[in-house]
Short mmCIF file of C-alpha atoms in Angstrom, two decimals:
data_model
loop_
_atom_site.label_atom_id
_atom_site.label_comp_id
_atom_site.label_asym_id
_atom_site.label_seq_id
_atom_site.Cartn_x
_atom_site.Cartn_y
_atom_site.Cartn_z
CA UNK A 1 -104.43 -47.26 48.45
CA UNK A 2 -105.79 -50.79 48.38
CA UNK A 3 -109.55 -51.17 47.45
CA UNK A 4 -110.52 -53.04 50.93
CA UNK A 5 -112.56 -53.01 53.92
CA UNK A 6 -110.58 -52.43 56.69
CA UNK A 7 -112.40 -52.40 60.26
CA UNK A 8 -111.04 -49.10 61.40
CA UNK A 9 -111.85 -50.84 65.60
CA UNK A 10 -109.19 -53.13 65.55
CA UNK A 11 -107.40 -52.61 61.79
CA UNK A 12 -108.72 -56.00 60.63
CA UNK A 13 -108.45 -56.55 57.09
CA UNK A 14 -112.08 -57.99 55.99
CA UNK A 15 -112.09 -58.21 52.37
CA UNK A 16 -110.06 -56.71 48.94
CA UNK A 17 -111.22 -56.31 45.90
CA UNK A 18 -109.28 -55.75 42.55
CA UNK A 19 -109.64 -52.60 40.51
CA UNK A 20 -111.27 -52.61 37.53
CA UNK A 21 -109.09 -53.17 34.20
CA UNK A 22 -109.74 -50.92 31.14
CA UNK A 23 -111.63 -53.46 29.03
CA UNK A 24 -114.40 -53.54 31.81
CA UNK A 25 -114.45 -49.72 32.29
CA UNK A 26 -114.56 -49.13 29.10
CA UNK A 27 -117.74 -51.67 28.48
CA UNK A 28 -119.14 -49.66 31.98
CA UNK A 29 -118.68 -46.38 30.16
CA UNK A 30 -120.38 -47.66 26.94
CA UNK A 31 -122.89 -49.02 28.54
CA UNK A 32 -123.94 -45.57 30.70
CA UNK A 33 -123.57 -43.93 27.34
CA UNK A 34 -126.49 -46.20 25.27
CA UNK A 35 -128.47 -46.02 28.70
CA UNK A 36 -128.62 -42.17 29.09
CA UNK A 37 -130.04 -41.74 25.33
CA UNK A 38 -133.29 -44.02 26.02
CA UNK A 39 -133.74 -42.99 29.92
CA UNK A 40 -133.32 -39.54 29.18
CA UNK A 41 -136.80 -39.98 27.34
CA UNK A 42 -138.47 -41.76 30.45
CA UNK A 43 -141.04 -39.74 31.99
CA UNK A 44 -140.97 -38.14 35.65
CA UNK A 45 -143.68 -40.81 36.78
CA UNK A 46 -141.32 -43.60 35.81
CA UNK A 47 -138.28 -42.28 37.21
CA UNK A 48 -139.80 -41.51 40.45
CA UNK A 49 -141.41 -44.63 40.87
CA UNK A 50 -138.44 -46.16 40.67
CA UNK A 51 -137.01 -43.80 43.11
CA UNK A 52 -139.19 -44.65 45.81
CA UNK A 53 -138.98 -48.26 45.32
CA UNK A 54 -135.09 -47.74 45.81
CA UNK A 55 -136.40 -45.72 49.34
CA UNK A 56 -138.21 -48.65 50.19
CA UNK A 57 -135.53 -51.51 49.51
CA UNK A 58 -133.43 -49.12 51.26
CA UNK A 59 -135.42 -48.90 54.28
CA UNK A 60 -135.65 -52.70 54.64
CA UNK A 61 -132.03 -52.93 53.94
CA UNK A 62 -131.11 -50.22 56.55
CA UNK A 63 -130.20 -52.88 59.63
CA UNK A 64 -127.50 -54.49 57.56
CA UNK A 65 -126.40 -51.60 55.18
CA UNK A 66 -125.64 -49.75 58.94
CA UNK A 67 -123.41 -52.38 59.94
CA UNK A 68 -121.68 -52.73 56.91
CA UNK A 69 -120.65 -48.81 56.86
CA UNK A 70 -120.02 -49.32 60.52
CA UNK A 71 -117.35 -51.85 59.63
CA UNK A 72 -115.92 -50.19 57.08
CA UNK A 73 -115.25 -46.64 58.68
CA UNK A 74 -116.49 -46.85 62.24
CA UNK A 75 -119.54 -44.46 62.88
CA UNK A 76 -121.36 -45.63 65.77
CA UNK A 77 -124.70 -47.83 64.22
CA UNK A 78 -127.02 -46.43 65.80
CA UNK A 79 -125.89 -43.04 63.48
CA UNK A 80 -125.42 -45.59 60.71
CA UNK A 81 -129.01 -46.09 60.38
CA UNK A 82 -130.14 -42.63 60.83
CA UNK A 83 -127.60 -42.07 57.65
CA UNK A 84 -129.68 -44.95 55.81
CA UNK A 85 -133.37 -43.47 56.68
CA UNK A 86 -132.45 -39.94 55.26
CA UNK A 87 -131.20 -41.95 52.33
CA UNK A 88 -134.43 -42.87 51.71
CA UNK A 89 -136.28 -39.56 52.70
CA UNK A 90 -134.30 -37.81 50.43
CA UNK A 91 -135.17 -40.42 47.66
CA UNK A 92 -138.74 -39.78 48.27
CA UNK A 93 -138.55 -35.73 48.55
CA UNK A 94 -136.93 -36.03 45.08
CA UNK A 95 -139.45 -38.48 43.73
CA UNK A 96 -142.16 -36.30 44.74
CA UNK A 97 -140.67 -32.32 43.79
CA UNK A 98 -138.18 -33.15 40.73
CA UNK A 99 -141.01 -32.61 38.13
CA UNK A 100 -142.19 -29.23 39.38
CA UNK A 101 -138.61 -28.41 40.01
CA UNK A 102 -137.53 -28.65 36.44
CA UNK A 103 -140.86 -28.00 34.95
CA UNK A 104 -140.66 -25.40 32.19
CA UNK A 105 -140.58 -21.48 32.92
CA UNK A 106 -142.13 -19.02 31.04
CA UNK A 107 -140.22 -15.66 31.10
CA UNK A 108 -142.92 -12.51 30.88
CA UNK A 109 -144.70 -12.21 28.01
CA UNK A 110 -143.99 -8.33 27.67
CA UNK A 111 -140.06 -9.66 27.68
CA UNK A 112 -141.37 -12.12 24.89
CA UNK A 113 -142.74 -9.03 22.61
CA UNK A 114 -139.61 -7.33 23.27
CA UNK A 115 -136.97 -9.89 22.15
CA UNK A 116 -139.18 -9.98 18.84
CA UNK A 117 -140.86 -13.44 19.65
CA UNK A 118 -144.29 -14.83 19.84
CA UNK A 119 -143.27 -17.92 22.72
CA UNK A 120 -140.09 -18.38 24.67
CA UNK A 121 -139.60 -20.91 27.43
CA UNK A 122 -136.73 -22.31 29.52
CA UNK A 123 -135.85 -25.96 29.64
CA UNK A 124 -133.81 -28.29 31.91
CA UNK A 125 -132.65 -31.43 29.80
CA UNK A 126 -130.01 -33.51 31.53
CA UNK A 127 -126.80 -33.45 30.63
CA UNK A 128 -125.77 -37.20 30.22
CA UNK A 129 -123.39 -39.60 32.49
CA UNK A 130 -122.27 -37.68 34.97
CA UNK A 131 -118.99 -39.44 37.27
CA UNK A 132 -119.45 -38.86 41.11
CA UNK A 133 -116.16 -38.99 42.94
CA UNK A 134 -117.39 -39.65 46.92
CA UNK A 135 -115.94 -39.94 50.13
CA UNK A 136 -116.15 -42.31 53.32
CA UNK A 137 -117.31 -40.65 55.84
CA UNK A 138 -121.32 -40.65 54.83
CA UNK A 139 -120.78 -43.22 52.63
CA UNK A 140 -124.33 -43.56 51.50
CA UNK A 141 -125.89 -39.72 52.00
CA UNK A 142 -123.16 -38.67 50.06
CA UNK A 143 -123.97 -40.55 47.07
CA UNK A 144 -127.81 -40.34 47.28
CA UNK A 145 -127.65 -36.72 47.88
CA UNK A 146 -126.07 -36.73 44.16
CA UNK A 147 -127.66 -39.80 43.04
CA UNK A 148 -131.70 -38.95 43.79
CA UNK A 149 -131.26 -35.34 41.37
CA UNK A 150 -129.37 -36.60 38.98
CA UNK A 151 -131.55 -39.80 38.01
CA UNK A 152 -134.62 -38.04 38.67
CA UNK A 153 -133.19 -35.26 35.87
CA UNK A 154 -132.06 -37.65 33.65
CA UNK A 155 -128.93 -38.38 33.59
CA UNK A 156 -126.95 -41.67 34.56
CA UNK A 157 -124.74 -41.82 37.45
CA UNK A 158 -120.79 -43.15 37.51
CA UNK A 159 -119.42 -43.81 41.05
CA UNK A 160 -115.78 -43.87 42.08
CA UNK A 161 -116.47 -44.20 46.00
CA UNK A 162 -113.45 -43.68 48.96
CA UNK A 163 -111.10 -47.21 48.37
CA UNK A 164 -111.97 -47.80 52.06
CA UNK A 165 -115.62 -48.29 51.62
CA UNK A 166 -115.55 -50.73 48.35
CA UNK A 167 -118.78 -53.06 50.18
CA UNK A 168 -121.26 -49.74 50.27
CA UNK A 169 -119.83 -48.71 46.83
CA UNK A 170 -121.19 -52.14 45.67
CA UNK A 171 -124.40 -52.05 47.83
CA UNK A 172 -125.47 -48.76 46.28
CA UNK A 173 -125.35 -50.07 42.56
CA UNK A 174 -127.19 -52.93 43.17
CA UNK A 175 -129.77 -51.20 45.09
CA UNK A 176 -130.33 -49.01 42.05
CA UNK A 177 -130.60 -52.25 40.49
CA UNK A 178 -132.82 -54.01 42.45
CA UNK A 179 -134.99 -51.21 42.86
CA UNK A 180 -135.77 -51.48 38.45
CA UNK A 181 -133.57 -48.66 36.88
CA UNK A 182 -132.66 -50.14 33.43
CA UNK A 183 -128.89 -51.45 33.87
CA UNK A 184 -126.13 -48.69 32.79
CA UNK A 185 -128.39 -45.90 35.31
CA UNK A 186 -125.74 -45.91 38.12
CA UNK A 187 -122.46 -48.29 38.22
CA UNK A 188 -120.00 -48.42 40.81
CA UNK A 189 -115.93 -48.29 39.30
CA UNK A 190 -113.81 -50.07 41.56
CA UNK A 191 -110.59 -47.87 40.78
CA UNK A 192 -108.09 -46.23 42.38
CA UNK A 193 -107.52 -42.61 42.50
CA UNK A 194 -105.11 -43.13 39.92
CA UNK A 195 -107.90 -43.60 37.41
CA UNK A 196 -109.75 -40.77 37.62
CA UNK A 197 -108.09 -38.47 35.22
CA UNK A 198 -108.64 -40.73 32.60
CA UNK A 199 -112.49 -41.07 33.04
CA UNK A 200 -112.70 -37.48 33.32
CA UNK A 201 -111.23 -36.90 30.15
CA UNK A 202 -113.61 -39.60 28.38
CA UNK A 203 -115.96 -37.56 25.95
CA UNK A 204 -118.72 -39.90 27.04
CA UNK A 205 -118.62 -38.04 30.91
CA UNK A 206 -120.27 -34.83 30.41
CA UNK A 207 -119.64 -33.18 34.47
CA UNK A 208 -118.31 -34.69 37.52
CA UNK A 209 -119.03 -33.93 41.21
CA UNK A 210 -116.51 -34.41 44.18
CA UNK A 211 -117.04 -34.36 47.72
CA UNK A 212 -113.80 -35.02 49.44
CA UNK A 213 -110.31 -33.29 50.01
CA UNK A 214 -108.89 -29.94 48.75
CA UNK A 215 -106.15 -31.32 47.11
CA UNK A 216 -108.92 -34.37 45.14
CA UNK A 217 -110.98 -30.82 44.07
CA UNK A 218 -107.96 -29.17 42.78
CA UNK A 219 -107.41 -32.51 40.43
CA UNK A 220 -111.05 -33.18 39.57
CA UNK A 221 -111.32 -29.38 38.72
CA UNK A 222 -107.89 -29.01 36.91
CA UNK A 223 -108.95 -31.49 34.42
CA UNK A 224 -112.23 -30.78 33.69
CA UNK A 225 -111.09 -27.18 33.19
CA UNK A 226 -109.26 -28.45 30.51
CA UNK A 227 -111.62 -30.37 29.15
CA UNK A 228 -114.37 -27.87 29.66
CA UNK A 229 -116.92 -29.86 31.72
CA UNK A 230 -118.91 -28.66 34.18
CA UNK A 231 -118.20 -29.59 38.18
CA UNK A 232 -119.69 -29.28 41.57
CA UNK A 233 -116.97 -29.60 44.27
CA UNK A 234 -118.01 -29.66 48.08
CA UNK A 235 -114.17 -29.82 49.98
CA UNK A 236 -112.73 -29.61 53.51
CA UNK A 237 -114.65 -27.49 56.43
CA UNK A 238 -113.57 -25.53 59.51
CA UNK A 239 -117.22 -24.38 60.26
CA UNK A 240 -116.81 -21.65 63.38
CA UNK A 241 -119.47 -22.12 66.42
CA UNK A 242 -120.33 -18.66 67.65
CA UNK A 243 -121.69 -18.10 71.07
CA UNK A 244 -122.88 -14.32 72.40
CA UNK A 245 -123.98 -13.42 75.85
CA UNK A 246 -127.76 -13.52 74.75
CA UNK A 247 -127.52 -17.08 74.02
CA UNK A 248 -128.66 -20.00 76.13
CA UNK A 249 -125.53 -21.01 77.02
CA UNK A 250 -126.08 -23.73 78.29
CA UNK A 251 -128.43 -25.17 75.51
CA UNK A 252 -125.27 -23.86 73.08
CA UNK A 253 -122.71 -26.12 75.49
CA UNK A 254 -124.63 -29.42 75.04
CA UNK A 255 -125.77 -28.85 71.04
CA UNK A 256 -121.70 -28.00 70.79
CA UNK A 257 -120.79 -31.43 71.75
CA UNK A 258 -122.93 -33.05 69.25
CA UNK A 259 -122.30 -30.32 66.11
CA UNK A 260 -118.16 -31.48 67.03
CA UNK A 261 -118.24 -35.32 67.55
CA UNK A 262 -121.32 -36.26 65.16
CA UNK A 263 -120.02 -39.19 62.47
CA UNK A 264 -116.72 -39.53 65.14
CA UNK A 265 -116.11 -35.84 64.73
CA UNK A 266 -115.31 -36.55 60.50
CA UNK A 267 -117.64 -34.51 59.13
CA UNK A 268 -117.16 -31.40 56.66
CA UNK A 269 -119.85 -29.24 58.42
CA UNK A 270 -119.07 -30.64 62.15
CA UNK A 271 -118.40 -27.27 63.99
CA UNK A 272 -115.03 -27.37 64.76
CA UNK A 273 -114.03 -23.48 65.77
CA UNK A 274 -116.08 -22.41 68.84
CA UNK A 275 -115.53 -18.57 69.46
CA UNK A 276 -117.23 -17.63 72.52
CA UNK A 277 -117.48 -13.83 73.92
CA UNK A 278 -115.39 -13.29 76.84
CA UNK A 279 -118.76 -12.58 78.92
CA UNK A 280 -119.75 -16.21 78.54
CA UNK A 281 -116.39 -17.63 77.95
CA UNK A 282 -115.74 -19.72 81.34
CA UNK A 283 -119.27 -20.65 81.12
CA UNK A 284 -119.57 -22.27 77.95
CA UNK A 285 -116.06 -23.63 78.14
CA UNK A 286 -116.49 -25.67 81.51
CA UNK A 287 -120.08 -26.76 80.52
CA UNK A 288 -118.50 -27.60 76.52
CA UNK A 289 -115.42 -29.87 78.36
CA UNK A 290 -117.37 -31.73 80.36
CA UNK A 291 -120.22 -32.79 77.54
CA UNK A 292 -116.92 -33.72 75.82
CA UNK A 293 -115.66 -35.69 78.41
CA UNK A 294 -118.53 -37.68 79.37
CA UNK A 295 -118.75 -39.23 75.99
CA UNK A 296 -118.92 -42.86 75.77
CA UNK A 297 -116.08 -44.09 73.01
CA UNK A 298 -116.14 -47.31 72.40
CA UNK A 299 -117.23 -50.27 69.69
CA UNK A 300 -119.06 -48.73 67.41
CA UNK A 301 -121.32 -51.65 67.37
CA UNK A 302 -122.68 -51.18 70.51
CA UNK A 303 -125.72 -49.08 70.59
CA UNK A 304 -124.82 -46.96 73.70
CA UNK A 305 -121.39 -45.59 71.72
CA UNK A 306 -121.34 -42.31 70.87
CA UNK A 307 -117.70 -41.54 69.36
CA UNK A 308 -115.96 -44.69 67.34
CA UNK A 309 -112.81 -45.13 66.01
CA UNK A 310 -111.43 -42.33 63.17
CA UNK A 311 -111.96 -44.48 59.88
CA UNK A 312 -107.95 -44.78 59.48
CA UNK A 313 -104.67 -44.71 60.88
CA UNK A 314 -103.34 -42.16 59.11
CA UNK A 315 -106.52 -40.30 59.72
CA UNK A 316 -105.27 -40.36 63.39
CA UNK A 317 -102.10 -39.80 62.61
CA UNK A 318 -103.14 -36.21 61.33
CA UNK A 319 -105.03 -35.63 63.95
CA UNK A 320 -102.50 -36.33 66.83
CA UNK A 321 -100.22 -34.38 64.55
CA UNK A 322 -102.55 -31.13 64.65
CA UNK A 323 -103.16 -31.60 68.40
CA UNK A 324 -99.34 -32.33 69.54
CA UNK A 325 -98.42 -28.68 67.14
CA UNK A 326 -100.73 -26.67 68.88
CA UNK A 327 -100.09 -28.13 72.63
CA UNK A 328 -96.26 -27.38 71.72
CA UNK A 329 -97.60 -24.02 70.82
CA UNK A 330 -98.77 -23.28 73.86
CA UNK A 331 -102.49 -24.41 73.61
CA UNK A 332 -104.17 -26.11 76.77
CA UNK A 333 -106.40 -29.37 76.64
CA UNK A 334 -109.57 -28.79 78.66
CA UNK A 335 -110.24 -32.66 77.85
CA UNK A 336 -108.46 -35.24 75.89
CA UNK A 337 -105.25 -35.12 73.89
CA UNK A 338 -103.59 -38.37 74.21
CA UNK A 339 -103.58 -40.86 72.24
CA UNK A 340 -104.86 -44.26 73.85
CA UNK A 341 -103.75 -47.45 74.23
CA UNK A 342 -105.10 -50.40 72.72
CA UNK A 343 -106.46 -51.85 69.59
CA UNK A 344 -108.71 -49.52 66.95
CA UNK A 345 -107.51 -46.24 65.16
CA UNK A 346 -109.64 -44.33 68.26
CA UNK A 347 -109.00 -40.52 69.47
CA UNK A 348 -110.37 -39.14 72.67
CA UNK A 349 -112.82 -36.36 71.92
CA UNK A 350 -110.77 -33.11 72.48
CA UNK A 351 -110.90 -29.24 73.47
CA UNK A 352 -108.01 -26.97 72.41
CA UNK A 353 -108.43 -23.32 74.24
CA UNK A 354 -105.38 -20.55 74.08
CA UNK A 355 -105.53 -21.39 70.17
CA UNK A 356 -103.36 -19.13 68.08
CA UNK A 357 -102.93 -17.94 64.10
CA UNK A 358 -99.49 -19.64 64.34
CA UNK A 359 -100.75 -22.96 65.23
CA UNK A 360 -101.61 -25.23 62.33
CA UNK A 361 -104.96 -26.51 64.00
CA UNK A 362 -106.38 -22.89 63.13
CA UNK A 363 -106.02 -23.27 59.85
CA UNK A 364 -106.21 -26.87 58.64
CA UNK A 365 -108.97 -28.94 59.21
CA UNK A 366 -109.10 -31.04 62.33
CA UNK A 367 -111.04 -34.21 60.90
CA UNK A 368 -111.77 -35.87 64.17
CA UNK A 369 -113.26 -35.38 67.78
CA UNK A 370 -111.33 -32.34 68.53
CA UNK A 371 -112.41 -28.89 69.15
CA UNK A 372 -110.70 -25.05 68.97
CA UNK A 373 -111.88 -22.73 71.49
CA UNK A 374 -111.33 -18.79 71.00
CA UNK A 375 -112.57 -16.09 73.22
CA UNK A 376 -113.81 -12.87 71.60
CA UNK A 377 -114.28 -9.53 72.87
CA UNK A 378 -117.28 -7.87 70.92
CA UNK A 379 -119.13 -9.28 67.85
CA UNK A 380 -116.36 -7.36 65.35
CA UNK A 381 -114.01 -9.68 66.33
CA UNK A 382 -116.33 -12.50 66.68
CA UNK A 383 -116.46 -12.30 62.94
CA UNK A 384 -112.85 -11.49 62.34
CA UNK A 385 -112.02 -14.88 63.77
CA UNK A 386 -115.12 -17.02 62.20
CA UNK A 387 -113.87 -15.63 58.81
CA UNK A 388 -110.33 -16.09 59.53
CA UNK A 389 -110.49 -19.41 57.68
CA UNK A 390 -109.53 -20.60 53.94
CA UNK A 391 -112.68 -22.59 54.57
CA UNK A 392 -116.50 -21.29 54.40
CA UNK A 393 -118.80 -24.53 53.89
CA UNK A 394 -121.26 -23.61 57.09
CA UNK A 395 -121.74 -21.66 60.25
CA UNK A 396 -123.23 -21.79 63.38
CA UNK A 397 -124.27 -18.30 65.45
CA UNK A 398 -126.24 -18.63 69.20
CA UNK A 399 -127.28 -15.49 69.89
CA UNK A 400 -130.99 -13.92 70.66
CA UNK A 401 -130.43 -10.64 69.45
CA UNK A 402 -131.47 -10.21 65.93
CA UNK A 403 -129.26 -7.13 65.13
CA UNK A 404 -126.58 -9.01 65.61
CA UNK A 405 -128.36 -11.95 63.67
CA UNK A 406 -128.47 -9.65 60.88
CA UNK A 407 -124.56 -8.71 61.18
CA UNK A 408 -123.52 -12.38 60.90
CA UNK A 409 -125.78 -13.51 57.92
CA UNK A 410 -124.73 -10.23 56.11
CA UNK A 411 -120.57 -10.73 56.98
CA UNK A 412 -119.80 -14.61 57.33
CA UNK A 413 -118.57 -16.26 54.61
CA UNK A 414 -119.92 -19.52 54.65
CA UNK A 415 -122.63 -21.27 52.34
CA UNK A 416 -125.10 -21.22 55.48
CA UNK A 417 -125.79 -19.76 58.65
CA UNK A 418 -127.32 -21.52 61.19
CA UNK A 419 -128.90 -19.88 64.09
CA UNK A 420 -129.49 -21.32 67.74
CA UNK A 421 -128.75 -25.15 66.28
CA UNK A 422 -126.12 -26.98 64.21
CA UNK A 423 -125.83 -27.52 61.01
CA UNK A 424 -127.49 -29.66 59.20
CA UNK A 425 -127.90 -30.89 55.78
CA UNK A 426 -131.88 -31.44 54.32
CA UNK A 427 -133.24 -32.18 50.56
CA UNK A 428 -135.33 -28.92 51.02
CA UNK A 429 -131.68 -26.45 51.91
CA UNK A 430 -129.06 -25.58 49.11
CA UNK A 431 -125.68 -27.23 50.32
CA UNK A 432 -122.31 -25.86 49.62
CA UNK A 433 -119.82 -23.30 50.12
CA UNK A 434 -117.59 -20.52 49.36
CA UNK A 435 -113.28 -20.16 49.53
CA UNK A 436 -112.06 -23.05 49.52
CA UNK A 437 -114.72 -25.32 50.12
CA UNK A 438 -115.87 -25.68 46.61
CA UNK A 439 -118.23 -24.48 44.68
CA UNK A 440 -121.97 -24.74 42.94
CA UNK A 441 -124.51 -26.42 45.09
CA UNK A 442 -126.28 -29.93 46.17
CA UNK A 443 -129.98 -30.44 47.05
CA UNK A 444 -132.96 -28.58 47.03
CA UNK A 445 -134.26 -27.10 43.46
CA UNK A 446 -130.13 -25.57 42.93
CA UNK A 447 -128.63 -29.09 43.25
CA UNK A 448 -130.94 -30.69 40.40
CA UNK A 449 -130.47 -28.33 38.26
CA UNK A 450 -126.62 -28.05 38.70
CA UNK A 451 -126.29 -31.25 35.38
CA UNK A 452 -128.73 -29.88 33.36
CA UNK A 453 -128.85 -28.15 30.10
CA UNK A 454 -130.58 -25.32 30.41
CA UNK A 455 -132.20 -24.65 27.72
CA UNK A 456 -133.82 -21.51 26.11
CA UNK A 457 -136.70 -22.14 23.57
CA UNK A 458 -137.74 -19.65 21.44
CA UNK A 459 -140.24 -18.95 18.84
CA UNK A 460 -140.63 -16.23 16.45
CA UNK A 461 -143.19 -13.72 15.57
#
């Protein structure tokens, strides 16, 4: 795949770039090597004031950065700049907890006396360069949610970012730059996919993270298996949408439209599987398709859009693929389901219902605008069918009854369970999942502390 900005409205080719050749990796690699073993040493008030500068510079940045990502993989702007302001807030909620977060713990002193000490303590000391292999579709919160913990911990930051999005991979570095971190803290690689296995298997790369497809996980995690480094992988997402007849249905209709098209419907913890009790089936359904159908698609430029183009062709390709298996199947399509005509890679936002186990939408990942709807007859099989999934990043459960709150945080397996809203991702929540959506965590205190050494310190009698 080409390293280029393609405008995913009308397929426009905008600008290339040529991967990097080994002699400049390997001075990028050498140079994130001599940086980590002096920043390491810098104190929390340094790092973080950096930090926060980089919030700021991002802040004023935010009207062009948005239409830049825009351009590049077609979220609407006005969620383009929303992405770029929790950037920042995340910047500043690490700036202001990492040193409490990896301050030192004390385990009990009777535990102390026991192991035959006089002082024990834990330690988190950073591991070293750390390679970050990202995807397009938040092309900036999916950095920075890496980015912020890891520099604020210590470590320096590699990024190989989606080929598709080579002008925000760029931005990003020299925003790190700009904002004072000493040269070598974060640098973007302009390589293909081609080139990670190498990096990976550089001695100077002590972990790697990956947020992208099953299949880039399996890779990333194959190899640093084998070359026993540690990994955080957050993969694919078929997040189900529960609704049960205590819910306000109604309110659980209209947030369902947003939780499925949000970032054009490409997002890993977009609700995509709605499984509604039979009681409130008909209701939620007509009230879901026609939220759906009123959307606005259109230039993502324009402030009033709410669903953009898909951020490739063959990104629609997969979809239409999904959609045209299932309707062959026998599914129905409450809204959407045709291609349109024209210029742009766009999709119509979609509702599936009369979804089945044989159909491949239920159990690959529709990454787009397009939605499953399943009807369930009591709460047992409500959870049969949420689980029924190789996926478990997130869930979402609308219901007012806490019993059967209780059931669903206790049996779904997902990394979160959201109750009477959509998921969402925040500095202050652990982020990740279970099955095959990866493992280990981003964010909150878990996610800093996922590169570090932890260290036990002991002294004797």
């Amino acid at each position: 795949m080409p390293i280029a900005t393609v405008n995913p409205a009308n397929g426009e080719t905008l600008k290339t770039y040529e991967a990097m050749g080994e002699e400049e990796l390997e001075r990028r690699l050498q140079l994130a090597e001599a940086t980590f073993r002096t920043y390491r040493t810098t104190a929390f008030a340094e790092r973080a004031r950096l930090l926060n500068r980089a919030a700021d510079l991002l802040d004023e940045d935010a009207p062009e950065i948005a239409r830049v990502m825009t351009t590049e993989m077609g979220k609407p702007v006005k969620q383009a700049r929303a992405e770029a302001a929790k950037c920042a807030k995340a910047m500043r909620w690490y700036a202001e907890r990492a040193e409490g977060l990896l301050a030192d713990e004390e385990p009990a002193e009777a535990d102390v006396t026991d192991s035959g000490g006089s002082r024990a303590l834990v330690r988190y000391r950073p591991l070293g360069p750390v390679l970050a292999v990202m995807p397009w579709n938040f092309p900036l919160w999916q950095v920075v949610r890496f980015a912020a913990p890891a520099l604020m911990a210590g470590n320096v930051g590699l990024l190989k970012h989606a080929s598709n999005v080579p002008q925000t991979a760029l931005y990003l570095e020299d925003l790190f730059h700009r904002a004072g971190f000493p040269e070598g803290c974060f640098q973007t690689l302009l390589i293909g996919s081609g080139a990670v296995d190498d990096i990976l298997r550089d001695d100077r790369v002590k972990a790697a993270t990956l947020t992208g497809s099953e299949p880039a996980g399996r890779a990333v995690a194959a190899t640093s298996g084998q070359m026993v480094k540690k990994t955080v992988l957050e993969l694919g997402g078929s997040d189900p949408f529960v609704v049960m007849p205590s819910a306000d249905v109604d309110r659980a209709a209209q947030v369902a439209v947003t939780a499925r098209v949000q970032n054009n419907g490409q997002s890993c913890i977009a609700a995509k599987r709605f499984i509604v009790h039979t009681d409130v089936y008909d209701r939620f359904a007509e009230r879901f398709a026609e939220g759906m159908r009123a959307l606005k698609v259109g230039d993502p430029m324009e402030e009033d859009t709410e669903v953009g183009p898909l951020a490739s062709e063959s990104g629609r390709d997969d979809l239409e693929e999904l959609v045209d298996d299932a309707r062959r199947g026998g599914a129905t399509a409450l809204c959407g389901g045709e291609r349109p005509q024209g210029p742009g890679w766009y999709y119509p936002p979609t509702v599936l219902a009369g979804v089945t186990r044989e159909m491949r939408v239920h159990r690959e990942e529709a990454f787009g605008p397009v939605a499953t709807l399943y009807r369930a007859a009591d709460l047992d099989e409500a959870v049969l069918l949420a689980n029924d999934s190789p996926f478990g990043l997130s869930s979402n459960v609308w219901t007012r009854d806490e019993a059967e709150v209780d059931r669903f945080v206790r049996d779904l397996e997902a990394g979160g369970v959201f109750v009477n809203g959509m998921t969402a991702s925040h500095p202050a929540f652990p982020f990740g999942g279970v099955k095959r959506s990866g493992y280990g965590r981003e964010l909150s205190g878990h996610g800093i502390r996922e590169f570090c050494n932890i260290t036990t310190v002991w002294h004797g009698a």
